[in-house]
PDB file of C-alpha atoms and ligand atoms in Angstrom:
ATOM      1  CA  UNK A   1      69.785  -5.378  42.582  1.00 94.00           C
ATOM      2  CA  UNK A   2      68.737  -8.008  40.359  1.00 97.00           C
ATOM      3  CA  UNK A   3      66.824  -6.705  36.763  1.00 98.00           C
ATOM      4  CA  UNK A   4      65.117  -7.870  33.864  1.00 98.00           C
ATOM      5  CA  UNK A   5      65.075  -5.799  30.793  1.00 98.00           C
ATOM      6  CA  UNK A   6      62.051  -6.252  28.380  1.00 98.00           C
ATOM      7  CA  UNK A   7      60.430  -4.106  25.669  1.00 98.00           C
ATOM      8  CA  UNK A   8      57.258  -3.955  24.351  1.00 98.00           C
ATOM      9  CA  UNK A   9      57.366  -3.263  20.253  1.00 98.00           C
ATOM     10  CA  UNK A  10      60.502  -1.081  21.233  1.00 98.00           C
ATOM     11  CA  UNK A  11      58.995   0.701  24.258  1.00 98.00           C
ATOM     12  CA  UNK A  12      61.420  -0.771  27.028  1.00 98.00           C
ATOM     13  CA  UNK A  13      61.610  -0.503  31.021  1.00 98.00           C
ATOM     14  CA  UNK A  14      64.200  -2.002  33.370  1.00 98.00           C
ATOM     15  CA  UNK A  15      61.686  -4.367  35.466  1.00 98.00           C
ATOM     16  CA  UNK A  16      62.441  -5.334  39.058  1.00 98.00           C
ATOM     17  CA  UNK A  17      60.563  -8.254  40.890  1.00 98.00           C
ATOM     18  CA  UNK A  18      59.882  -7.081  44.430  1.00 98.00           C
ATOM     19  CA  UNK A  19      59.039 -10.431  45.239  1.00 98.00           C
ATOM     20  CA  UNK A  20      62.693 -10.979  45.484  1.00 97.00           C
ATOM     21  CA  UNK A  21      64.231  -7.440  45.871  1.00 96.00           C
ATOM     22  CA  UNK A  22      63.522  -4.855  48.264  1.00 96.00           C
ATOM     23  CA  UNK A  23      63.545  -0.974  47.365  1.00 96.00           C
ATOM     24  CA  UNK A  24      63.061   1.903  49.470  1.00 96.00           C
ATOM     25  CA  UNK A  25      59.779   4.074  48.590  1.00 98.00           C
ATOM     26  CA  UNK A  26      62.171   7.630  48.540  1.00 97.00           C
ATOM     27  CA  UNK A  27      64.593   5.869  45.959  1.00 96.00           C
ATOM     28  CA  UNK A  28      62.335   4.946  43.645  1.00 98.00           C
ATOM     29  CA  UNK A  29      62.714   8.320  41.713  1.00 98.00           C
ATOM     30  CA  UNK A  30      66.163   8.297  41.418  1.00 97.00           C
ATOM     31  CA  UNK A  31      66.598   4.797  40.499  1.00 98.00           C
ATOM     32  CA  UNK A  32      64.324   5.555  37.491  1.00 98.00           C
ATOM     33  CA  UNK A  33      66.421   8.245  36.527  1.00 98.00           C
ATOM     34  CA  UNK A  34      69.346   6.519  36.618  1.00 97.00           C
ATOM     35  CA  UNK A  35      68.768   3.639  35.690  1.00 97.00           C
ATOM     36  CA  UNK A  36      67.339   4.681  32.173  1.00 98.00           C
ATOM     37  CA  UNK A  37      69.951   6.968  31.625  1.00 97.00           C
ATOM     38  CA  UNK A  38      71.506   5.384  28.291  1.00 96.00           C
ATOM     39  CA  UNK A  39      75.142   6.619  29.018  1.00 96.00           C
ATOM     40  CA  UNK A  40      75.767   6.375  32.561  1.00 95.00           C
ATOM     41  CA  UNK A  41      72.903   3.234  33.469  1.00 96.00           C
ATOM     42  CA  UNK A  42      71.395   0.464  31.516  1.00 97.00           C
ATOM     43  CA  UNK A  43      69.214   2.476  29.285  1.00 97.00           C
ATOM     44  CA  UNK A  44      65.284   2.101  28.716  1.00 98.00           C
ATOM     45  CA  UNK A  45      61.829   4.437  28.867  1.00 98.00           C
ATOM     46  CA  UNK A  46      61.953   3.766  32.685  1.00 98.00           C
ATOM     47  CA  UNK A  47      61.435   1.557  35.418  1.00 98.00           C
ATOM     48  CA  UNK A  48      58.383  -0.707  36.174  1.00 98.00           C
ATOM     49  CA  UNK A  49      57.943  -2.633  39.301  1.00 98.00           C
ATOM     50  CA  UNK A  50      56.128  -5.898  39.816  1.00 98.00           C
ATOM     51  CA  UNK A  51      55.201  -6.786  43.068  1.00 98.00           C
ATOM     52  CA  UNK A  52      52.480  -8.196  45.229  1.00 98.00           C
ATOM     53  CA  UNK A  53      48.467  -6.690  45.620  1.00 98.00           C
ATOM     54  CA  UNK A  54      45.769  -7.439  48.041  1.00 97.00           C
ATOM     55  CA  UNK A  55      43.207  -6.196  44.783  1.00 97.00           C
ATOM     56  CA  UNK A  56      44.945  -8.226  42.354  1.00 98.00           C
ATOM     57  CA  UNK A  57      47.326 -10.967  41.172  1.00 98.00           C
ATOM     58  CA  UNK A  58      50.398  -8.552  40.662  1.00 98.00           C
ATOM     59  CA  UNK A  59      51.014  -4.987  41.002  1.00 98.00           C
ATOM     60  CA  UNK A  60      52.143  -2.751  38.261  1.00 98.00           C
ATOM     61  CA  UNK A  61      54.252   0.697  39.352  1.00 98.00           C
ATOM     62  CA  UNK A  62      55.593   2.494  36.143  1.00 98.00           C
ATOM     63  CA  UNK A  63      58.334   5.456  36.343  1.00 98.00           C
ATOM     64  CA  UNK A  64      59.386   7.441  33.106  1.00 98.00           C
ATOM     65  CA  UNK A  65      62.752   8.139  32.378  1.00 98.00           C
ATOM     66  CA  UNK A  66      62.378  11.463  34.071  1.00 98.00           C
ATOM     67  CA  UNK A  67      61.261  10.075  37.308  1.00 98.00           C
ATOM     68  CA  UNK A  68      57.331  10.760  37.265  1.00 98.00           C
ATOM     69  CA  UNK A  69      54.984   7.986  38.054  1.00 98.00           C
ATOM     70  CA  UNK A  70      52.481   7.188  35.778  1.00 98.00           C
ATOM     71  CA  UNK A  71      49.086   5.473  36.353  1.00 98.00           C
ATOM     72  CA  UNK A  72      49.186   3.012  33.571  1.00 98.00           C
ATOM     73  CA  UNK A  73      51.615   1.694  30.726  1.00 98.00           C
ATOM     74  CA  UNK A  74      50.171  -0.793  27.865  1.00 98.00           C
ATOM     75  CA  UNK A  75      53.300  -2.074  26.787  1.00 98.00           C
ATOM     76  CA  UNK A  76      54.769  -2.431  30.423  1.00 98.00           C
ATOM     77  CA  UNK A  77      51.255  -3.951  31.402  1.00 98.00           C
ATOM     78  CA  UNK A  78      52.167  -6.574  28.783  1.00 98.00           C
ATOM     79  CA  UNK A  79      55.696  -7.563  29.809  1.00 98.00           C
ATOM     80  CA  UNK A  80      54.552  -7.855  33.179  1.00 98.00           C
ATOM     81  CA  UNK A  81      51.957 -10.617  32.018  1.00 98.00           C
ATOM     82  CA  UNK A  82      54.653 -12.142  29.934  1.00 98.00           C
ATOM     83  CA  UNK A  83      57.035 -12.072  32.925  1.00 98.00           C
ATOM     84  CA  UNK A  84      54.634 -13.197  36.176  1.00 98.00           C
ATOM     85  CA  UNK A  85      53.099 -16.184  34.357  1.00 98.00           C
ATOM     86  CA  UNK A  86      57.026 -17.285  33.160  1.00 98.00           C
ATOM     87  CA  UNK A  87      58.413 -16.843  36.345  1.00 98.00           C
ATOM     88  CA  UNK A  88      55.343 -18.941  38.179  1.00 97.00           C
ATOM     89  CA  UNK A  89      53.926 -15.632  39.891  1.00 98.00           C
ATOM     90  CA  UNK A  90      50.502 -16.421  38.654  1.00 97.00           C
ATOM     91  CA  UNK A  91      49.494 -19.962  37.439  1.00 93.00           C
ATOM     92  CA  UNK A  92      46.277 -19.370  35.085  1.00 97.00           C
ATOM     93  CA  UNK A  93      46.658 -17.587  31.855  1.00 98.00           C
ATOM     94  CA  UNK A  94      43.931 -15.357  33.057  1.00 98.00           C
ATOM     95  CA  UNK A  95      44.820 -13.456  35.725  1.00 98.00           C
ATOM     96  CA  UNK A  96      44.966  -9.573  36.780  1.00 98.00           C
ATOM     97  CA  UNK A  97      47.528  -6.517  37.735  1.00 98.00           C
ATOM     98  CA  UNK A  98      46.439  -3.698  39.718  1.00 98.00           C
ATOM     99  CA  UNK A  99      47.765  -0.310  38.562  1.00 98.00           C
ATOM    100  CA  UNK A 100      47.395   2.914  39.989  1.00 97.00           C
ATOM    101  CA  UNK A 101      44.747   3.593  36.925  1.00 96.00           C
ATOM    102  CA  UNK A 102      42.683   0.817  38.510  1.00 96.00           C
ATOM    103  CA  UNK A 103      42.786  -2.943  37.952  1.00 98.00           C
ATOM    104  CA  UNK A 104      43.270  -4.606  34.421  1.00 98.00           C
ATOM    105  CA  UNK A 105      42.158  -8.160  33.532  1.00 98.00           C
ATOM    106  CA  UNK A 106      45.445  -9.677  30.804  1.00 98.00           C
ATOM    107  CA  UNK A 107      45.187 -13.121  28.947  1.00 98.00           C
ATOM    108  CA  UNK A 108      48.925 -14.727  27.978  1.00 98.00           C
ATOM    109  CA  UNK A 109      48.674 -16.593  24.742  1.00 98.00           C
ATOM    110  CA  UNK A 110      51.600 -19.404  25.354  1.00 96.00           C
ATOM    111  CA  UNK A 111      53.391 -21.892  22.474  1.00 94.00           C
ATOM    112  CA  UNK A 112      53.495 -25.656  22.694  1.00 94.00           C
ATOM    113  CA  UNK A 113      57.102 -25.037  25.331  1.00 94.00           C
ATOM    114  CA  UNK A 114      54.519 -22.659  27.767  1.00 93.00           C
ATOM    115  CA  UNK A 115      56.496 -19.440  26.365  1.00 96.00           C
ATOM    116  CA  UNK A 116      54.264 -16.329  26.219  1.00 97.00           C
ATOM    117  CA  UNK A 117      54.126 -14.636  22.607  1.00 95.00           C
ATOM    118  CA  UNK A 118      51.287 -12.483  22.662  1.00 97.00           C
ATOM    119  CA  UNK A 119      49.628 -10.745  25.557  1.00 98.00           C
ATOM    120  CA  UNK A 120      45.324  -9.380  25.468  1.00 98.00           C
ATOM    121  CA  UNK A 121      44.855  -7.128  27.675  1.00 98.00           C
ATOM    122  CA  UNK A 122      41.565  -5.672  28.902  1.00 98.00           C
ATOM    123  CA  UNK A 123      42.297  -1.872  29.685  1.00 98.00           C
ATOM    124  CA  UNK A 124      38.782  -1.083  30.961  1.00 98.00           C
ATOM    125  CA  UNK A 125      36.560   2.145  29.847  1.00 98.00           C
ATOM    126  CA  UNK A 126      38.346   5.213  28.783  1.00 98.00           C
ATOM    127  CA  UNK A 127      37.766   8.434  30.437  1.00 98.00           C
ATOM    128  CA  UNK A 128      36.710  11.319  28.642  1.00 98.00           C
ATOM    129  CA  UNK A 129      35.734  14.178  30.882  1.00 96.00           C
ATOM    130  CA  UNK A 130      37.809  16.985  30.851  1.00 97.00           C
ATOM    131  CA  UNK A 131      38.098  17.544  34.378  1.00 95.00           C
ATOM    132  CA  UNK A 132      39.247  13.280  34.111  1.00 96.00           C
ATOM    133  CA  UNK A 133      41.706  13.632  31.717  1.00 97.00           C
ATOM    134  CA  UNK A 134      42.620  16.266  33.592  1.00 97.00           C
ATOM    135  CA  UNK A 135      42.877  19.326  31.269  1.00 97.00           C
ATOM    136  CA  UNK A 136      41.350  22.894  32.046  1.00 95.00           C
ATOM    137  CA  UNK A 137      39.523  25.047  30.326  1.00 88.00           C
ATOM    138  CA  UNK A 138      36.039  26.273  29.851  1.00 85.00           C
ATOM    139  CA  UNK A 139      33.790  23.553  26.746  1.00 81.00           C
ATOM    140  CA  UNK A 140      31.994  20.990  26.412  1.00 84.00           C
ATOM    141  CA  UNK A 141      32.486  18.232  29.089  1.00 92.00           C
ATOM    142  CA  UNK A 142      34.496  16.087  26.785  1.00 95.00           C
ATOM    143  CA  UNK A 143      37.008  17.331  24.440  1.00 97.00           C
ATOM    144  CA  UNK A 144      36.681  16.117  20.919  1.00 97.00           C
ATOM    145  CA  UNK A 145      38.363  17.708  18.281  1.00 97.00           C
ATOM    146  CA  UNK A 146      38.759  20.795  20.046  1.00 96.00           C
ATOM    147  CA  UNK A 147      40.826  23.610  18.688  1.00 96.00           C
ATOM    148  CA  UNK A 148      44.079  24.620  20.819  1.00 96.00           C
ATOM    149  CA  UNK A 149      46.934  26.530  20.124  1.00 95.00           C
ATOM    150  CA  UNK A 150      50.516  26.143  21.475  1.00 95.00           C
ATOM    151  CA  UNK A 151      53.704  28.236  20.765  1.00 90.00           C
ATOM    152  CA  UNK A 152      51.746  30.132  18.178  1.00 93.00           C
ATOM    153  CA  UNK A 153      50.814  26.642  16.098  1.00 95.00           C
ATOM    154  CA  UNK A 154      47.151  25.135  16.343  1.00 96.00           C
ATOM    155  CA  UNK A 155      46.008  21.922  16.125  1.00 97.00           C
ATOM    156  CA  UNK A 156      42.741  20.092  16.827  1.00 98.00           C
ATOM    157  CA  UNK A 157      42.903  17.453  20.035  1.00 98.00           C
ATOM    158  CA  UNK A 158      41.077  14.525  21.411  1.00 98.00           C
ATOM    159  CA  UNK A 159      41.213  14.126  24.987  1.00 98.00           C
ATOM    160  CA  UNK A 160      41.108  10.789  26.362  1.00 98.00           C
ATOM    161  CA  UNK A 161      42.872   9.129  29.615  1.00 98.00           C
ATOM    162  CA  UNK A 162      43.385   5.283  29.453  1.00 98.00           C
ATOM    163  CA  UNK A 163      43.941   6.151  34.299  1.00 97.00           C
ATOM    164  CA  UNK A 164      47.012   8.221  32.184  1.00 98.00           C
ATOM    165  CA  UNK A 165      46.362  11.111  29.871  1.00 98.00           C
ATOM    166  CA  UNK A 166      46.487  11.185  26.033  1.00 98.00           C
ATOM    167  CA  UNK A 167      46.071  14.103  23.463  1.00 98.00           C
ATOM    168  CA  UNK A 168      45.208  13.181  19.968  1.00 98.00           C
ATOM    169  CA  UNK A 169      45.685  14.527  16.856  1.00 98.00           C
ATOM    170  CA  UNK A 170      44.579  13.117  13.048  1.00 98.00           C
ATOM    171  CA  UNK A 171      47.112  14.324  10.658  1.00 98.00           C
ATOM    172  CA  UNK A 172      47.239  13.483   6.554  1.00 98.00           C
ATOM    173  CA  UNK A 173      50.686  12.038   7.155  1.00 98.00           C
ATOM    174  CA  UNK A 174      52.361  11.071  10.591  1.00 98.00           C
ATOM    175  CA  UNK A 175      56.218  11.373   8.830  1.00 97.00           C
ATOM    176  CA  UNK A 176      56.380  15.447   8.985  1.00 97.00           C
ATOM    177  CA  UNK A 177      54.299  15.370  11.961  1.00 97.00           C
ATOM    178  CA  UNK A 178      55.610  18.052  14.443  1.00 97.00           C
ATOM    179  CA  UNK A 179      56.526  15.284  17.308  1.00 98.00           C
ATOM    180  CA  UNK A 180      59.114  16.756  18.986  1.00 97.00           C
ATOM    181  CA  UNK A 181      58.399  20.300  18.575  1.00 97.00           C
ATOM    182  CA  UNK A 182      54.634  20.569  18.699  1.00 97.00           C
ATOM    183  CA  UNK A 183      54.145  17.217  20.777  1.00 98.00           C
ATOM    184  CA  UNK A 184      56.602  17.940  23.219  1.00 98.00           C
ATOM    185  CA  UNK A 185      55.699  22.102  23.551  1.00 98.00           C
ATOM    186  CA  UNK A 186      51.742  20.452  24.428  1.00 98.00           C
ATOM    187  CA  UNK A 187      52.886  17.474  26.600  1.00 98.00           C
ATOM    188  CA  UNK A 188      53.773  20.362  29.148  1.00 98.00           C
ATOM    189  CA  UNK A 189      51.126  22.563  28.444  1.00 97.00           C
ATOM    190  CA  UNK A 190      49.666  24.243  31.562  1.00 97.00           C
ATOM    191  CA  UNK A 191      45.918  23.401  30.459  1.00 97.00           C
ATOM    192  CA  UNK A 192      47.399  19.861  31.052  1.00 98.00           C
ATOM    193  CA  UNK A 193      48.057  20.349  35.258  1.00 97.00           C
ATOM    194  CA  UNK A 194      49.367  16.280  34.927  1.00 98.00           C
ATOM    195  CA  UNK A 195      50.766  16.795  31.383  1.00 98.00           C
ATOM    196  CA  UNK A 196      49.851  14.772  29.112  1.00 98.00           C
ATOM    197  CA  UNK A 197      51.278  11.831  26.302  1.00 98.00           C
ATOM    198  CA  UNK A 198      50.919  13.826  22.785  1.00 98.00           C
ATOM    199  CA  UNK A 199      49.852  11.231  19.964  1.00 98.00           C
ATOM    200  CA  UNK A 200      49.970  11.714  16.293  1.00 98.00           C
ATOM    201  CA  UNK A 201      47.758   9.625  14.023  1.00 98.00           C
ATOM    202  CA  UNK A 202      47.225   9.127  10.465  1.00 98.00           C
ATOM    203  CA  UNK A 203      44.238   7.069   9.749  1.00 98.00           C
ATOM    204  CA  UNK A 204      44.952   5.101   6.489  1.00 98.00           C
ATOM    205  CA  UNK A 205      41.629   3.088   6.780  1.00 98.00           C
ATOM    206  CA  UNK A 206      38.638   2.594   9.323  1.00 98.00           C
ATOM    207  CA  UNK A 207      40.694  -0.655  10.592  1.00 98.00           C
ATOM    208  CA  UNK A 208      44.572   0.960  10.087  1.00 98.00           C
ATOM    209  CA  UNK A 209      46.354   3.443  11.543  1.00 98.00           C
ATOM    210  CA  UNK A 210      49.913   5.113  11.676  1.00 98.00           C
ATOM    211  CA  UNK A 211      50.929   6.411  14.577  1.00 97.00           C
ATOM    212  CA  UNK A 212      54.032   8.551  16.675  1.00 98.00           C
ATOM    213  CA  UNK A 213      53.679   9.192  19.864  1.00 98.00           C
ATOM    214  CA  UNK A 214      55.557  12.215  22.454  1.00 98.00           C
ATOM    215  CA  UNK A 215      55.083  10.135  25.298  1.00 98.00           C
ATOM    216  CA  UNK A 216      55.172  12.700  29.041  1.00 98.00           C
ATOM    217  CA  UNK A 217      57.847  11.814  31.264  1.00 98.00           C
ATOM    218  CA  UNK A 218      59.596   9.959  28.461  1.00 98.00           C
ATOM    219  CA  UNK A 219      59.824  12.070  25.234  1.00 98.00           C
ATOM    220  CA  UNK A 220      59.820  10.688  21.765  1.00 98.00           C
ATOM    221  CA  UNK A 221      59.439   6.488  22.165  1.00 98.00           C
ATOM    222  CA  UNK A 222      58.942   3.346  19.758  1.00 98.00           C
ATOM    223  CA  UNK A 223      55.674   2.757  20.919  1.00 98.00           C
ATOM    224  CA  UNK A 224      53.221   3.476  23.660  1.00 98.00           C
ATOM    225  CA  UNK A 225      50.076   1.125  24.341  1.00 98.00           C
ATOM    226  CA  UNK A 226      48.079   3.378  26.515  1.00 98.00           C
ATOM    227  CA  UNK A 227      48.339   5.713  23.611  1.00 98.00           C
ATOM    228  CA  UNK A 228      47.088   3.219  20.915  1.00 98.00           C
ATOM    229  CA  UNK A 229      44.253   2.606  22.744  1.00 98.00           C
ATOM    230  CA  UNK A 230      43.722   6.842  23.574  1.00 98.00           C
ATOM    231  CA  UNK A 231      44.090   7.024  19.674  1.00 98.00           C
ATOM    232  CA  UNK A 232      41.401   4.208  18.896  1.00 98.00           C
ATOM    233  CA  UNK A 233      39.016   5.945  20.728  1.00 98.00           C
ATOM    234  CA  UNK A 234      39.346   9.225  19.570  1.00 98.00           C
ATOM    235  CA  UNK A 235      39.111   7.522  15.949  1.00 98.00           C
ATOM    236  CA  UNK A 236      35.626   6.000  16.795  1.00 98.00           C
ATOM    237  CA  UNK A 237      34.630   9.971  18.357  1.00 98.00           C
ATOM    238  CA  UNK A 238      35.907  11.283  15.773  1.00 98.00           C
ATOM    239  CA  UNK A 239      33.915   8.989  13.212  1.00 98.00           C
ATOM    240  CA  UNK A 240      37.157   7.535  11.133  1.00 98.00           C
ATOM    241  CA  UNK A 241      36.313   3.754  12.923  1.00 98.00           C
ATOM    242  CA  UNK A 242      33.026   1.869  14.298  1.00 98.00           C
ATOM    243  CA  UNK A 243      33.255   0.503  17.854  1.00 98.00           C
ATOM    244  CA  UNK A 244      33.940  -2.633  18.109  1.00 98.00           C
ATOM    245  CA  UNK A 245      35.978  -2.772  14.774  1.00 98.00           C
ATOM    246  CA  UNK A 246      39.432  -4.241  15.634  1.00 98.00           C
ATOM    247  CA  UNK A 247      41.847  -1.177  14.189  1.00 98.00           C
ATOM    248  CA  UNK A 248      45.352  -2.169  13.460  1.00 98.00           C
ATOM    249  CA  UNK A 249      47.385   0.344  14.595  1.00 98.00           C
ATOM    250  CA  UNK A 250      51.283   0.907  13.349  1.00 98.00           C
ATOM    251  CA  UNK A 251      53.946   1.907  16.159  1.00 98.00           C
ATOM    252  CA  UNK A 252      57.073   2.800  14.893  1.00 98.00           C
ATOM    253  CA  UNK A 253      57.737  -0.586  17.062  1.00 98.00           C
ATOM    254  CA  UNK A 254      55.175  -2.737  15.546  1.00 98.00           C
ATOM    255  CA  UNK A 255      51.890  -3.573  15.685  1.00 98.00           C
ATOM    256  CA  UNK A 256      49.113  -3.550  17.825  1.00 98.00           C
ATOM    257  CA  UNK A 257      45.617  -4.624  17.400  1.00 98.00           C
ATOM    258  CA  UNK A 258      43.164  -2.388  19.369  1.00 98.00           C
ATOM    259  CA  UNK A 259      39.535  -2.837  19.915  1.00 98.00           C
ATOM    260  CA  UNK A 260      36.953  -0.437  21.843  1.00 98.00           C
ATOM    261  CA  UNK A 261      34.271  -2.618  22.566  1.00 98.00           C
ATOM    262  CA  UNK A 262      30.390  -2.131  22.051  1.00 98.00           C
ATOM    263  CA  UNK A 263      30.767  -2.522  26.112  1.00 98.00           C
ATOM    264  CA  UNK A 264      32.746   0.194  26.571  1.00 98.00           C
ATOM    265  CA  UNK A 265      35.995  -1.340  27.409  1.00 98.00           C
ATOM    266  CA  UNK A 266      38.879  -0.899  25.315  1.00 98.00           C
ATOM    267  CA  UNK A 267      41.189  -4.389  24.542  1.00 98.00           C
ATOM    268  CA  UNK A 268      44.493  -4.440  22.926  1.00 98.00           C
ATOM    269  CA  UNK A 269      46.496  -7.104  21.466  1.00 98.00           C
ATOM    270  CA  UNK A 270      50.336  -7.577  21.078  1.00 98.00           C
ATOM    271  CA  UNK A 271      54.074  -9.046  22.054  1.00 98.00           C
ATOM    272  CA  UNK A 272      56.143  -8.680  24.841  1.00 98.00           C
ATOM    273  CA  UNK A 273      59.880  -9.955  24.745  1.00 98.00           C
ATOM    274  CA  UNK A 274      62.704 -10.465  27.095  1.00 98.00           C
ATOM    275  CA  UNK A 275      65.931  -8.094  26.150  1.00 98.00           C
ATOM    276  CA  UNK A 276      68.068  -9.106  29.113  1.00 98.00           C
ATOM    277  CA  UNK A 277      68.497  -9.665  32.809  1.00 98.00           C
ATOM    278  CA  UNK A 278      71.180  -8.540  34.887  1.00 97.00           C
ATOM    279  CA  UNK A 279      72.698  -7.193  38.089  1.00 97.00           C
ATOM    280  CA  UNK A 280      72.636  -3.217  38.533  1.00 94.00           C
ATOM    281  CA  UNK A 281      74.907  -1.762  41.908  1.00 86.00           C
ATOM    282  CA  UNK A 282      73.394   1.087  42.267  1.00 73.00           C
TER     283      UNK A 282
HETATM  284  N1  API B   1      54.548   8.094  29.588  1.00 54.13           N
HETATM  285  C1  API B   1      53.295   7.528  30.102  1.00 54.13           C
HETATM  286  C2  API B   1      53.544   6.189  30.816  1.00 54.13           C
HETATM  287  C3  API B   1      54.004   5.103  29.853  1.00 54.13           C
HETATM  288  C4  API B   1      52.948   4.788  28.835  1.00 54.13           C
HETATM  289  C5  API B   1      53.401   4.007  27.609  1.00 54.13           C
HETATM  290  N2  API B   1      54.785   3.657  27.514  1.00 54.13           N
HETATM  291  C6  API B   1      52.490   2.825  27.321  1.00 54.13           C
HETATM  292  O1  API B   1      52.954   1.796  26.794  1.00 54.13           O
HETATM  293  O2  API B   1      51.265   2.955  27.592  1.00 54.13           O
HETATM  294  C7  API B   1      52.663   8.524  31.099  1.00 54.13           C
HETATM  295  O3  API B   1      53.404   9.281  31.742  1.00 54.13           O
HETATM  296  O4  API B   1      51.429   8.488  31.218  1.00 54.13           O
END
């Protein structure tokens, strides 16, 4: 089976073209799981699939490392921009990919050789009901910095789903934060029946934040899209940023610049880059 690796800011997915390869639907799980497995397969945050839609230009299907599917991945969303207009899938540089979170309008940005650096992509209106996201629990319809406790620690969350879910938390300082204790201990939390990506932000200015992310599915990664965007709204609930003010938020990939519209929708900016292709037998 022919592969492509790519990463976006350090967030990176073994991506197969099902225009050209066929997998069977029961397999997919596996092949995730082994596949990422950094000691026995090729090593990554998962598997994505591009294929063709009947809604849209391309299909997007994203696997974690652990084998769940998730509805939507804003780093894998912008490889698979980078990759379909490269490899003459789509022909404008506006075009769309349907998810399982809904469908997503991307514009490449391409150099004077037709090479895509950067990749905008519109991720549509977040969801903020709780029943949405979906977490339980008995509160106000949306959850804004809303007191929980796990393993004895509390924290104050932010509950937003980008068609996946995202837990927020503003902390002083994002180095000490408790990602892999804390983040990981809530990412599995039963008031989360999906689970849920765990983000840790620091907001340095109304336009710049720092940010580590627990992602579900995945653990502990370099950067996670859907979650830059889940933080950038919770910032504007939360009153640290004005909608519509671009915020520049620091991965421990990169960058990415994220905007929540005075419309509603939420748009964010950033690279996508090739690692390597190859031939996996599985
Ligand atoms: N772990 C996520 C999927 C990948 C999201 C992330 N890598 C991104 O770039 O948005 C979930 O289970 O919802």
């Amino acid at each position: 089976m022919k592969f492509t690796k790519m990463h976006g800011l350090g967030n990176s997915y073994i991506y197969v073209n099902l225009f050209e390869e066929v997998l069977e639907e029961e397999s997919l799980r596996t092949l995730a799981i082994n596949l990422s497995n950094r000691n026995t397969g090729i090593g990554s945050d998962g598997l994505i699939l591009i294929g063709p839609s009947e809604r849209a230009d391309v299909r997007m299907r994203i696997f974690n490392l652990d084998g769940s599917e998730a509805k939507n991945c804003g780093n894998g969303l912008r490889c698979v921009a980078k990759y379909s207009f490269e490899h003459g899938l789509v022909s404008a540089e506006k075009f769309c990919i349907e998810t399982l979170g809904g469908i997503v309008s991307v514009t490449v940005h391409i150099n004077e050789t037709r090479i895509v650096e950067t990749v905008t992509v519109n991720m549509g209106t977040p969801v903020l009901a709780r029943n949405a996201i979906p977490m339980l629990g008995e509160g106000k319809e949306s959850v804004v910095n809303e007191e929980i406790s796990v393993g004895g620690e509390t924290a104050w969350i932010t509950a937003v789903s980008m068609g996946n879910p995202h837990a927020v938390l503003f902390v002083p300082d994002v180095e000490p934060a408790p990602v892999a204790t804390f983040g990981k201990a809530l990412s599995t939390d039963e008031r989360f029946p999906d689970g849920v990506n765990v983000e840790f932000v620091e907001v340095l200015s109304s336009t710049e934040y720092r940010f580590r992310v627990w992602e579900r599915g995945s653990g502990m990664t370099e950067a996670c899209g859907t979650g830059a965007c889940a933080a950038v709204v919770a910032g504007v609930l939360n009153g640290h940023t004005k909608q519509g003010e671009p915020v520049c938020v620091h991965l421990p990939g990169g960058d990415l610049t994220i905007t929540w519209a005075v419309d509603g929708t939420v748009h964010m900016q950033g690279p996508a880059a090739y690692i390597c292709t190859g031939e996996a037998h599985m």
